[in-house]
Short mmCIF file of C-alpha atoms in Angstrom, two decimals:
data_model
loop_
_atom_site.label_atom_id
_atom_site.label_comp_id
_atom_site.label_asym_id
_atom_site.label_seq_id
_atom_site.Cartn_x
_atom_site.Cartn_y
_atom_site.Cartn_z
CA MET A 1 -19.24 0.93 17.82
CA ARG A 2 -15.59 1.30 16.96
CA ALA A 3 -13.45 1.80 13.87
CA THR A 4 -9.70 1.24 13.94
CA ILE A 5 -7.67 2.61 11.02
CA VAL A 6 -4.27 1.01 10.38
CA CYS A 7 -1.81 2.96 8.20
CA GLY A 8 1.90 2.70 7.43
CA LEU A 9 4.32 5.43 8.48
CA GLY A 10 7.02 4.61 5.95
CA PHE A 11 7.37 3.64 2.30
CA GLY A 12 5.32 0.47 2.85
CA ASP A 13 6.30 -2.97 4.22
CA GLU A 14 5.86 -1.80 7.82
CA GLY A 15 3.74 -4.72 9.05
CA LYS A 16 0.17 -3.58 8.39
CA GLY A 17 -0.98 -7.04 7.35
CA GLU A 18 0.27 -8.75 10.51
CA THR A 19 -1.31 -5.95 12.56
CA ILE A 20 -4.71 -6.43 10.91
CA ALA A 21 -4.46 -10.21 11.33
CA TYR A 22 -3.65 -9.81 15.04
CA LEU A 23 -6.46 -7.33 15.64
CA SER A 24 -8.84 -9.61 13.73
CA ARG A 25 -8.05 -12.40 16.17
CA ARG A 26 -8.33 -10.05 19.12
CA VAL A 27 -11.63 -8.26 18.45
CA ARG A 28 -13.41 -10.37 15.79
CA PRO A 29 -14.50 -7.37 13.70
CA ASP A 30 -17.53 -7.38 11.44
CA LEU A 31 -15.54 -6.13 8.46
CA VAL A 32 -12.06 -5.29 7.17
CA VAL A 33 -12.23 -2.33 4.79
CA ARG A 34 -9.53 -1.70 2.19
CA PHE A 35 -9.57 2.04 1.57
CA ASN A 36 -6.75 2.83 -0.84
CA GLY A 37 -4.48 1.25 -3.42
CA GLY A 38 -5.06 -2.08 -5.07
CA ALA A 39 -3.31 -5.28 -6.03
CA GLN A 40 0.15 -3.73 -5.66
CA ALA A 41 -0.19 -4.18 -1.88
CA ALA A 42 1.80 -7.07 -0.41
CA HIS A 43 0.68 -7.69 3.16
CA HIS A 44 2.32 -10.79 4.56
CA VAL A 45 0.64 -12.82 7.29
CA LYS A 46 1.87 -15.99 8.98
CA HIS A 47 -0.83 -18.67 8.94
CA SER A 48 -0.31 -22.26 10.09
CA GLY A 49 3.43 -21.71 9.97
CA VAL A 50 3.40 -20.45 6.37
CA ARG A 51 3.70 -16.87 5.11
CA PHE A 52 0.85 -15.69 2.88
CA ARG A 53 0.80 -12.51 0.78
CA PHE A 54 -2.48 -10.58 0.79
CA SER A 55 -3.01 -8.02 -1.95
CA GLN A 56 -6.73 -7.33 -2.37
CA PHE A 57 -8.36 -9.62 0.18
CA GLY A 58 -8.18 -8.28 3.72
CA SER A 59 -5.51 -9.62 6.05
CA GLY A 60 -8.22 -10.85 8.43
CA SER A 61 -9.43 -13.43 5.92
CA PHE A 62 -7.91 -16.42 7.72
CA GLU A 63 -9.89 -15.35 10.80
CA GLY A 64 -13.09 -15.46 8.74
CA VAL A 65 -13.49 -11.67 8.63
CA PRO A 66 -15.20 -10.37 5.46
CA THR A 67 -13.42 -7.84 3.25
CA LEU A 68 -14.88 -4.74 1.63
CA LEU A 69 -12.97 -3.27 -1.30
CA SER A 70 -14.27 0.27 -0.99
CA SER A 71 -14.91 2.88 -3.67
CA PHE A 72 -11.39 4.22 -3.07
CA THR A 73 -9.69 1.00 -4.18
CA PHE A 74 -8.56 -0.08 -7.65
CA VAL A 75 -9.77 -3.61 -8.29
CA ASP A 76 -7.94 -6.06 -10.56
CA PRO A 77 -10.35 -8.94 -11.35
CA LEU A 78 -7.69 -11.24 -12.82
CA LEU A 79 -5.48 -10.90 -9.76
CA LEU A 80 -8.52 -11.47 -7.54
CA ILE A 81 -8.88 -14.89 -9.16
CA ASP A 82 -5.20 -15.62 -8.59
CA GLU A 83 -5.34 -14.54 -4.94
CA ALA A 84 -8.50 -16.57 -4.30
CA GLU A 85 -6.79 -19.67 -5.71
CA ARG A 86 -3.78 -19.10 -3.47
CA LEU A 87 -6.10 -18.71 -0.48
CA LYS A 88 -7.75 -22.03 -1.33
CA GLY A 89 -4.30 -23.59 -1.42
CA ALA A 90 -3.76 -22.19 2.08
CA ASP A 91 -6.89 -23.96 3.36
CA LEU A 92 -9.41 -21.11 3.11
CA ALA A 93 -12.26 -23.08 1.58
CA SER A 94 -14.41 -20.33 0.04
CA PRO A 95 -12.49 -17.04 -0.29
CA PHE A 96 -15.04 -15.27 -2.50
CA SER A 97 -17.75 -15.77 0.14
CA LEU A 98 -15.79 -13.28 2.29
CA LEU A 99 -15.38 -10.65 -0.42
CA HIS A 100 -17.57 -7.60 -1.12
CA VAL A 101 -16.66 -5.00 -3.74
CA ASP A 102 -18.15 -1.52 -3.94
CA ALA A 103 -20.01 -0.99 -7.20
CA GLU A 104 -18.12 2.28 -7.79
CA ALA A 105 -14.61 0.87 -7.35
CA VAL A 106 -12.44 1.65 -10.38
CA THR A 107 -11.59 -1.60 -12.14
CA LEU A 108 -8.23 -2.24 -13.77
CA THR A 109 -7.63 -4.02 -17.05
CA ALA A 110 -4.62 -5.56 -18.73
CA PHE A 111 -4.57 -2.47 -20.98
CA HIS A 112 -3.86 -0.20 -18.01
CA ALA A 113 -0.99 -2.45 -16.94
CA TYR A 114 0.59 -2.56 -20.42
CA VAL A 115 0.58 1.23 -20.71
CA ASN A 116 1.81 1.66 -17.15
CA ARG A 117 4.84 -0.51 -17.92
CA ILE A 118 5.49 1.19 -21.25
CA GLU A 119 5.49 4.58 -19.54
CA GLU A 120 7.69 3.45 -16.67
CA LEU A 121 10.23 1.73 -18.92
CA SER A 122 10.38 4.78 -21.18
CA ARG A 123 11.67 6.81 -18.21
CA ALA A 124 14.87 4.72 -18.25
CA GLU A 125 17.05 5.92 -15.36
CA ASP A 126 14.33 8.29 -14.10
CA ARG A 127 11.81 5.62 -13.18
CA HIS A 128 9.24 6.54 -10.54
CA GLY A 129 9.11 3.14 -8.85
CA SER A 130 5.76 1.97 -10.22
CA CYS A 131 4.63 -1.61 -9.59
CA GLY A 132 3.39 -1.76 -13.19
CA LEU A 133 -0.19 -2.87 -12.48
CA GLY A 134 -1.87 0.13 -14.10
CA ILE A 135 -3.16 1.91 -11.01
CA GLY A 136 -1.60 5.27 -11.84
CA VAL A 137 -2.89 5.08 -15.41
CA ALA A 138 -6.44 4.27 -14.26
CA PHE A 139 -6.28 7.05 -11.66
CA GLN A 140 -5.26 9.63 -14.25
CA ASP A 141 -7.92 8.44 -16.69
CA GLU A 142 -10.67 8.70 -14.08
CA ARG A 143 -9.63 12.23 -13.17
CA SER A 144 -9.39 13.35 -16.80
CA GLY A 145 -12.73 11.88 -17.86
CA ALA A 146 -11.17 9.21 -20.09
CA PRO A 147 -12.97 5.85 -20.43
CA THR A 148 -13.10 4.23 -16.99
CA MET A 149 -14.59 0.95 -15.82
CA ARG A 150 -16.38 0.49 -12.49
CA PHE A 151 -16.84 -2.85 -10.81
CA ALA A 152 -20.60 -2.74 -11.46
CA ASP A 153 -19.84 -2.78 -15.21
CA LEU A 154 -18.77 -6.43 -14.91
CA TYR A 155 -22.41 -7.43 -14.42
CA ASP A 156 -23.65 -6.05 -17.77
CA VAL A 157 -21.93 -7.99 -20.56
CA SER A 158 -22.79 -5.59 -23.38
CA LEU A 159 -21.63 -2.61 -21.33
CA LEU A 160 -18.50 -4.50 -20.25
CA ARG A 161 -17.61 -5.36 -23.84
CA ARG A 162 -18.11 -1.76 -24.95
CA ARG A 163 -16.15 -0.35 -22.03
CA LEU A 164 -13.19 -2.66 -22.68
CA GLN A 165 -13.05 -1.62 -26.33
CA GLN A 166 -13.11 2.06 -25.32
CA ILE A 167 -10.35 1.58 -22.78
CA ARG A 168 -8.24 -0.43 -25.21
CA GLU A 169 -8.49 2.23 -27.93
CA HIS A 170 -7.67 5.00 -25.47
CA GLN A 171 -4.65 3.15 -24.07
CA ILE A 172 -3.28 2.36 -27.54
CA GLU A 173 -3.31 6.08 -28.33
CA ARG A 174 -1.73 6.89 -24.98
CA ALA A 175 1.02 4.33 -25.57
CA ARG A 176 1.71 5.67 -29.06
CA SER A 177 2.21 9.17 -27.70
CA VAL A 178 4.72 7.88 -25.15
CA MET A 179 6.57 5.71 -27.66
CA GLY A 180 6.85 8.56 -30.11
CA ALA A 181 8.83 10.59 -27.60
CA ALA A 182 11.18 7.96 -26.17
CA PRO A 183 13.69 5.41 -27.46
CA LEU A 184 12.09 2.01 -27.97
CA SER A 185 13.34 -1.14 -26.32
CA LYS A 186 12.41 -4.70 -27.18
CA GLN A 187 10.45 -4.91 -23.93
CA ILE A 188 8.39 -1.83 -24.80
CA GLU A 189 7.68 -3.15 -28.29
CA GLU A 190 6.51 -6.49 -26.87
CA LEU A 191 4.20 -4.73 -24.42
CA PHE A 192 2.71 -2.65 -27.23
CA THR A 193 2.12 -5.80 -29.29
CA ASP A 194 0.24 -7.34 -26.36
CA LEU A 195 -1.74 -4.14 -25.88
CA CYS A 196 -2.88 -4.25 -29.51
CA GLU A 197 -3.83 -7.95 -29.46
CA PRO A 198 -7.36 -7.95 -30.98
CA ALA A 199 -8.49 -11.04 -29.05
CA MET A 200 -7.72 -9.53 -25.64
CA PRO A 201 -11.07 -7.72 -25.05
CA GLU A 202 -13.12 -10.88 -25.54
CA PHE A 203 -10.73 -12.86 -23.35
CA LEU A 204 -11.22 -10.28 -20.60
CA VAL A 205 -15.00 -10.36 -21.01
CA GLU A 206 -14.97 -14.09 -20.31
CA ARG A 207 -12.70 -13.80 -17.28
CA TYR A 208 -14.43 -10.75 -15.81
CA THR A 209 -17.92 -12.22 -16.09
CA ALA A 210 -16.60 -15.32 -14.31
CA VAL A 211 -15.47 -13.05 -11.47
CA ALA A 212 -18.85 -11.30 -11.44
CA ARG A 213 -20.61 -14.62 -10.91
CA ARG A 214 -18.60 -15.22 -7.74
CA VAL A 215 -18.17 -11.80 -6.13
CA ARG A 216 -20.81 -9.67 -4.45
CA CYS A 217 -21.07 -6.14 -5.84
CA VAL A 218 -22.41 -3.92 -3.06
CA ASP A 219 -23.12 -0.43 -1.82
CA GLY A 220 -19.99 -0.02 0.28
CA LEU A 221 -21.44 2.62 2.59
CA ALA A 222 -24.41 0.38 3.36
CA LYS A 223 -21.98 -2.41 4.24
CA ILE A 224 -20.15 -0.10 6.64
CA ARG A 225 -23.45 0.97 8.22
CA GLU A 226 -24.27 -2.70 8.90
CA SER A 227 -21.05 -3.09 10.91
CA SER A 228 -20.34 -2.04 14.48
CA THR A 229 -16.69 -3.09 14.73
CA LEU A 230 -14.52 -2.22 11.75
CA LEU A 231 -10.86 -2.50 10.85
CA PHE A 232 -9.58 -0.29 8.03
CA GLU A 233 -6.51 -1.76 6.33
CA GLY A 234 -4.31 0.81 4.61
CA ALA A 235 -1.90 0.11 1.77
CA GLN A 236 1.57 1.53 1.07
CA GLY A 237 2.81 4.13 3.57
CA MET A 238 2.53 7.80 4.50
CA LEU A 239 5.79 8.66 2.72
CA LEU A 240 4.23 7.49 -0.59
CA ASP A 241 1.08 9.59 -0.17
CA MET A 242 0.03 11.42 -3.34
CA GLU A 243 0.23 14.78 -1.54
CA ALA A 244 2.57 14.26 1.40
CA GLY A 245 5.04 12.02 -0.44
CA PHE A 246 8.07 12.98 -2.49
CA PHE A 247 6.81 13.46 -6.04
CA PRO A 248 7.16 11.79 -8.50
CA HIS A 249 7.95 8.78 -6.30
CA VAL A 250 4.42 8.53 -4.91
CA THR A 251 1.36 6.32 -5.25
CA PRO A 252 -1.91 7.71 -6.69
CA SER A 253 -3.89 7.59 -3.45
CA HIS A 254 -4.08 8.96 0.07
CA THR A 255 -2.14 6.52 2.20
CA GLY A 256 -3.00 8.06 5.56
CA PRO A 257 -6.40 7.84 7.29
CA ARG A 258 -8.13 10.41 5.04
CA ASN A 259 -10.08 7.98 2.84
CA ALA A 260 -11.15 5.88 5.82
CA GLU A 261 -12.39 8.99 7.61
CA ARG A 262 -14.33 10.03 4.52
CA LEU A 263 -16.01 6.63 4.29
CA LEU A 264 -16.97 6.74 7.96
CA ASP A 265 -18.33 10.28 7.61
CA ALA A 266 -20.35 9.36 4.51
CA ALA A 267 -21.76 6.30 6.28
CA GLY A 268 -22.81 8.41 9.27
CA PHE A 269 -20.61 6.42 11.64
CA THR A 270 -20.93 7.81 15.19
CA GLY A 271 -18.72 5.37 17.08
CA GLU A 272 -15.18 5.75 18.36
CA ARG A 273 -12.36 6.13 15.84
CA THR A 274 -8.71 5.27 16.39
CA THR A 275 -5.78 5.57 13.99
CA LEU A 276 -2.74 3.35 14.46
CA GLY A 277 0.48 4.20 12.64
CA VAL A 278 2.72 1.21 11.89
CA THR A 279 6.48 1.56 11.68
CA ARG A 280 9.46 -0.73 11.98
CA THR A 281 12.84 -0.55 13.68
CA LEU A 282 14.70 -0.33 10.40
CA PRO A 283 13.07 1.43 7.45
CA THR A 284 12.77 -0.07 3.99
CA ARG A 285 11.91 1.07 0.50
CA HIS A 286 10.87 -1.00 -2.50
CA GLY A 287 11.96 0.44 -5.83
CA HIS A 288 13.10 3.86 -6.94
CA GLY A 289 13.09 7.07 -4.93
CA PRO A 290 15.24 8.92 -2.36
CA PHE A 291 16.26 6.98 0.74
CA PRO A 292 18.93 8.91 2.71
CA THR A 293 19.85 6.20 5.23
CA GLU A 294 20.00 3.31 2.76
CA ASP A 295 22.78 0.88 3.61
CA PRO A 296 23.33 -2.09 1.26
CA ALA A 297 25.19 -3.86 4.06
CA LEU A 298 22.01 -4.14 6.11
CA PHE A 299 20.01 -7.33 5.80
CA PHE A 300 17.14 -8.62 7.90
CA GLU A 301 16.46 -12.29 7.29
CA ARG A 302 12.69 -12.24 7.80
CA ASP A 303 11.91 -9.45 5.34
CA ASN A 304 9.37 -10.77 2.87
CA ASN A 305 9.89 -8.67 -0.23
CA LEU A 306 13.57 -9.20 -0.96
CA LYS A 307 12.97 -10.47 -4.49
CA PRO A 308 13.01 -7.55 -6.96
CA GLY A 309 9.83 -7.10 -8.97
CA PHE A 310 8.98 -4.69 -11.77
CA GLN A 311 9.22 -1.75 -9.38
CA GLY A 312 12.84 -2.46 -8.48
CA SER A 313 14.93 -3.84 -5.64
CA PHE A 314 14.10 -4.07 -1.95
CA ARG A 315 16.21 -1.59 0.03
CA VAL A 316 16.98 -1.32 3.74
CA GLY A 317 18.28 1.61 5.76
CA HIS A 318 19.00 2.87 9.26
CA ALA A 319 16.41 4.49 11.53
CA ASP A 320 15.58 7.98 10.22
CA ARG A 321 14.09 10.37 12.77
CA LEU A 322 13.37 13.10 10.22
CA LEU A 323 11.28 10.95 7.89
CA LEU A 324 9.45 9.25 10.75
CA ARG A 325 8.54 12.52 12.45
CA TYR A 326 7.45 13.99 9.13
CA ALA A 327 5.13 11.01 8.63
CA LEU A 328 3.80 11.40 12.17
CA ASP A 329 3.06 15.08 11.54
CA CYS A 330 1.17 14.18 8.36
CA MET A 331 -0.82 11.30 9.89
CA ARG A 332 -1.25 12.29 13.55
CA PRO A 333 -2.01 8.75 14.79
CA ASP A 334 -3.45 7.96 18.20
CA GLY A 335 -0.90 5.22 18.81
CA ILE A 336 2.07 3.43 17.28
CA VAL A 337 2.56 -0.19 16.27
CA LEU A 338 6.31 -0.92 16.29
CA THR A 339 7.37 -4.04 14.39
CA HIS A 340 10.67 -5.91 14.00
CA THR A 341 11.65 -5.11 17.58
CA ASP A 342 14.02 -8.08 17.55
CA TYR A 343 16.34 -5.88 15.48
CA ARG A 344 18.66 -3.70 17.58
CA PRO A 345 19.70 -0.50 15.80
CA ASP A 346 23.17 0.83 16.58
CA ARG A 347 22.56 4.31 15.18
CA ILE A 348 19.78 6.73 14.30
CA CYS A 349 19.75 9.53 11.76
CA VAL A 350 19.11 12.82 13.60
CA ALA A 351 19.79 15.28 10.76
CA TYR A 352 20.85 15.56 7.13
CA LYS A 353 23.76 17.43 5.65
CA GLU A 354 23.20 19.18 2.31
CA GLN A 355 25.88 19.41 -0.37
CA SER A 356 26.52 22.97 0.79
CA GLY A 357 27.31 21.67 4.26
CA ALA A 358 24.14 23.12 5.76
CA LEU A 359 22.45 21.03 8.42
CA VAL A 360 18.80 20.01 7.95
CA GLU A 361 16.88 18.94 11.05
CA SER A 362 13.35 18.73 9.61
CA ILE A 363 11.81 17.66 6.30
CA ALA A 364 10.00 21.01 6.30
CA ASP A 365 13.40 22.72 5.95
CA LEU A 366 14.16 21.01 2.63
CA PRO A 367 13.85 23.18 -0.49
CA GLU A 368 11.47 22.25 -3.30
CA PRO A 369 11.33 19.91 -5.07
CA LYS A 370 11.79 17.89 -1.91
CA ALA A 371 12.48 14.60 -3.69
CA ASP A 372 15.55 16.07 -5.38
CA ALA A 373 16.68 17.76 -2.18
CA LEU A 374 16.26 14.55 -0.19
CA ARG A 375 18.26 12.62 -2.78
CA ARG A 376 21.20 15.00 -2.31
CA CYS A 377 21.19 14.80 1.50
CA ARG A 378 23.56 12.70 3.54
CA PRO A 379 22.56 11.33 6.96
CA VAL A 380 24.04 12.57 10.22
CA TYR A 381 24.02 9.72 12.73
CA GLU A 382 24.13 9.39 16.48
CA SER A 383 25.24 6.09 17.96
CA VAL A 384 22.81 4.34 20.29
CA GLU A 385 23.26 1.46 22.68
CA ILE A 386 20.43 -0.72 23.91
CA THR A 387 21.13 -2.21 27.33
CA PRO A 388 18.66 -3.61 29.88
CA PRO A 389 16.30 -2.44 31.25
CA ARG A 390 16.11 -0.05 28.31
CA ASP A 391 14.87 -1.77 25.16
CA VAL A 392 14.30 -0.85 21.53
CA ILE A 393 10.72 0.24 22.29
CA ALA A 394 11.94 2.69 24.92
CA LEU A 395 14.58 3.97 22.49
CA TYR A 396 11.93 4.66 19.87
CA GLU A 397 9.58 6.38 22.30
CA GLU A 398 12.40 8.56 23.65
CA ARG A 399 14.34 9.40 20.50
CA MET A 400 12.18 8.76 17.43
CA LEU A 401 8.44 9.01 18.03
CA ASP A 402 8.06 12.55 19.37
CA ARG A 403 6.04 11.43 22.42
CA ASN A 404 3.68 9.17 20.45
CA PRO A 405 3.09 6.00 22.53
CA VAL A 406 3.87 2.49 21.31
CA VAL A 407 0.64 0.58 22.00
CA LEU A 408 1.53 -2.65 20.20
CA ALA A 409 4.92 -4.17 19.44
CA SER A 410 5.97 -7.21 17.42
CA ASP A 411 9.24 -9.10 17.65
CA ALA A 412 8.28 -12.01 15.35
CA PRO A 413 5.68 -12.70 12.65
CA GLY A 414 2.25 -12.99 14.26
CA ARG A 415 3.56 -12.30 17.79
CA PHE A 416 2.56 -9.04 19.44
CA ILE A 417 2.93 -7.49 22.87
CA GLU A 418 0.18 -5.13 23.98
CA ARG A 419 1.46 -2.09 25.85
CA SER A 420 -1.79 -0.12 26.16
CA SER A 421 -5.36 -1.40 26.08
CA MET A 422 -6.79 2.13 26.21
CA ILE A 423 -6.09 2.90 22.54
CA LEU A 424 -6.40 -0.60 21.10
CA PRO A 425 -9.87 -1.77 20.06
#
């Protein structure tokens, strides 16, 4: 019995999807478990020469590996339909036959998304970097005791109809309170009009019941107990973690291995557990938030998320030892997956300089609030040269990873080099 947990060490976009797809081919697991986040994930996998973006389905789907959306995920039924149709177009004949959703998974509605976007747009220049799908809104509602829908509610039409009305009414009031305190734009007014559309609840009832007819609603822990070889596919990255990240530019979930460990504990799993932290040779960030080594001149042609979405533009920076070691301290992985090793960095950030001129050599040394402090910092670089027989992997192990071993490296989509079979499943 073995469980391998795959998490990102950055702000997302590290290569978790390709890692899960590779491990799915390698070990043929019984199950891929999604254990945080929701449809805002964008895990790109190369299949039959074409790049495919996974959001809610596991990245082992093309290998025929079933997916469990656990109780820690936020499920968007409408986007499930869209993703299943895209999978069919990519020659996966019956996507929903591979999907299992925990009955207790919080389920998103269009109302959550409308309010999420209204709130984010109202922040103007102080946007948090939200993807605008409603996950933060649903998370806050669940914690506060506001009307919340679980995936099991989709299977009881009268309950579903009632729950949607409750959520709609609550979100209208929430939107009004936001709009009363901020200048209104045409975009915000249009979103509020859509939120108040009286026909929307019945439209959602029809679409959600159609999803319920095709998707298996399960006891997620029982599904884990049935499996002996598991892959846990994380979303976002350690630097966006709700506790370890730089508030308010965080995601409303634990992005490290915590949720996966809790699921394994609750299921009574007694097998071996391994956590792999995924990072890349040049860091990226999608949307708003501090990014000390950002360099607009950098461009890497095979990055997948270059098109700006609601959350903002795709940003690239130089290797940052402080942020990477902070993420390693928070996650404590057993091994490292290093992606984009075909890129050769010419410098690494080894410290920051504050506006006062003081040198910062660890994230722990930053004053609170750390997001503001990080935004004011300027990188201090050391030049590096990569010459044979030394390669970029050796550079990272020596200068960046604080003695954490690289066990798997990728220099092209779908192509990996194994460097240690002891830690890999």
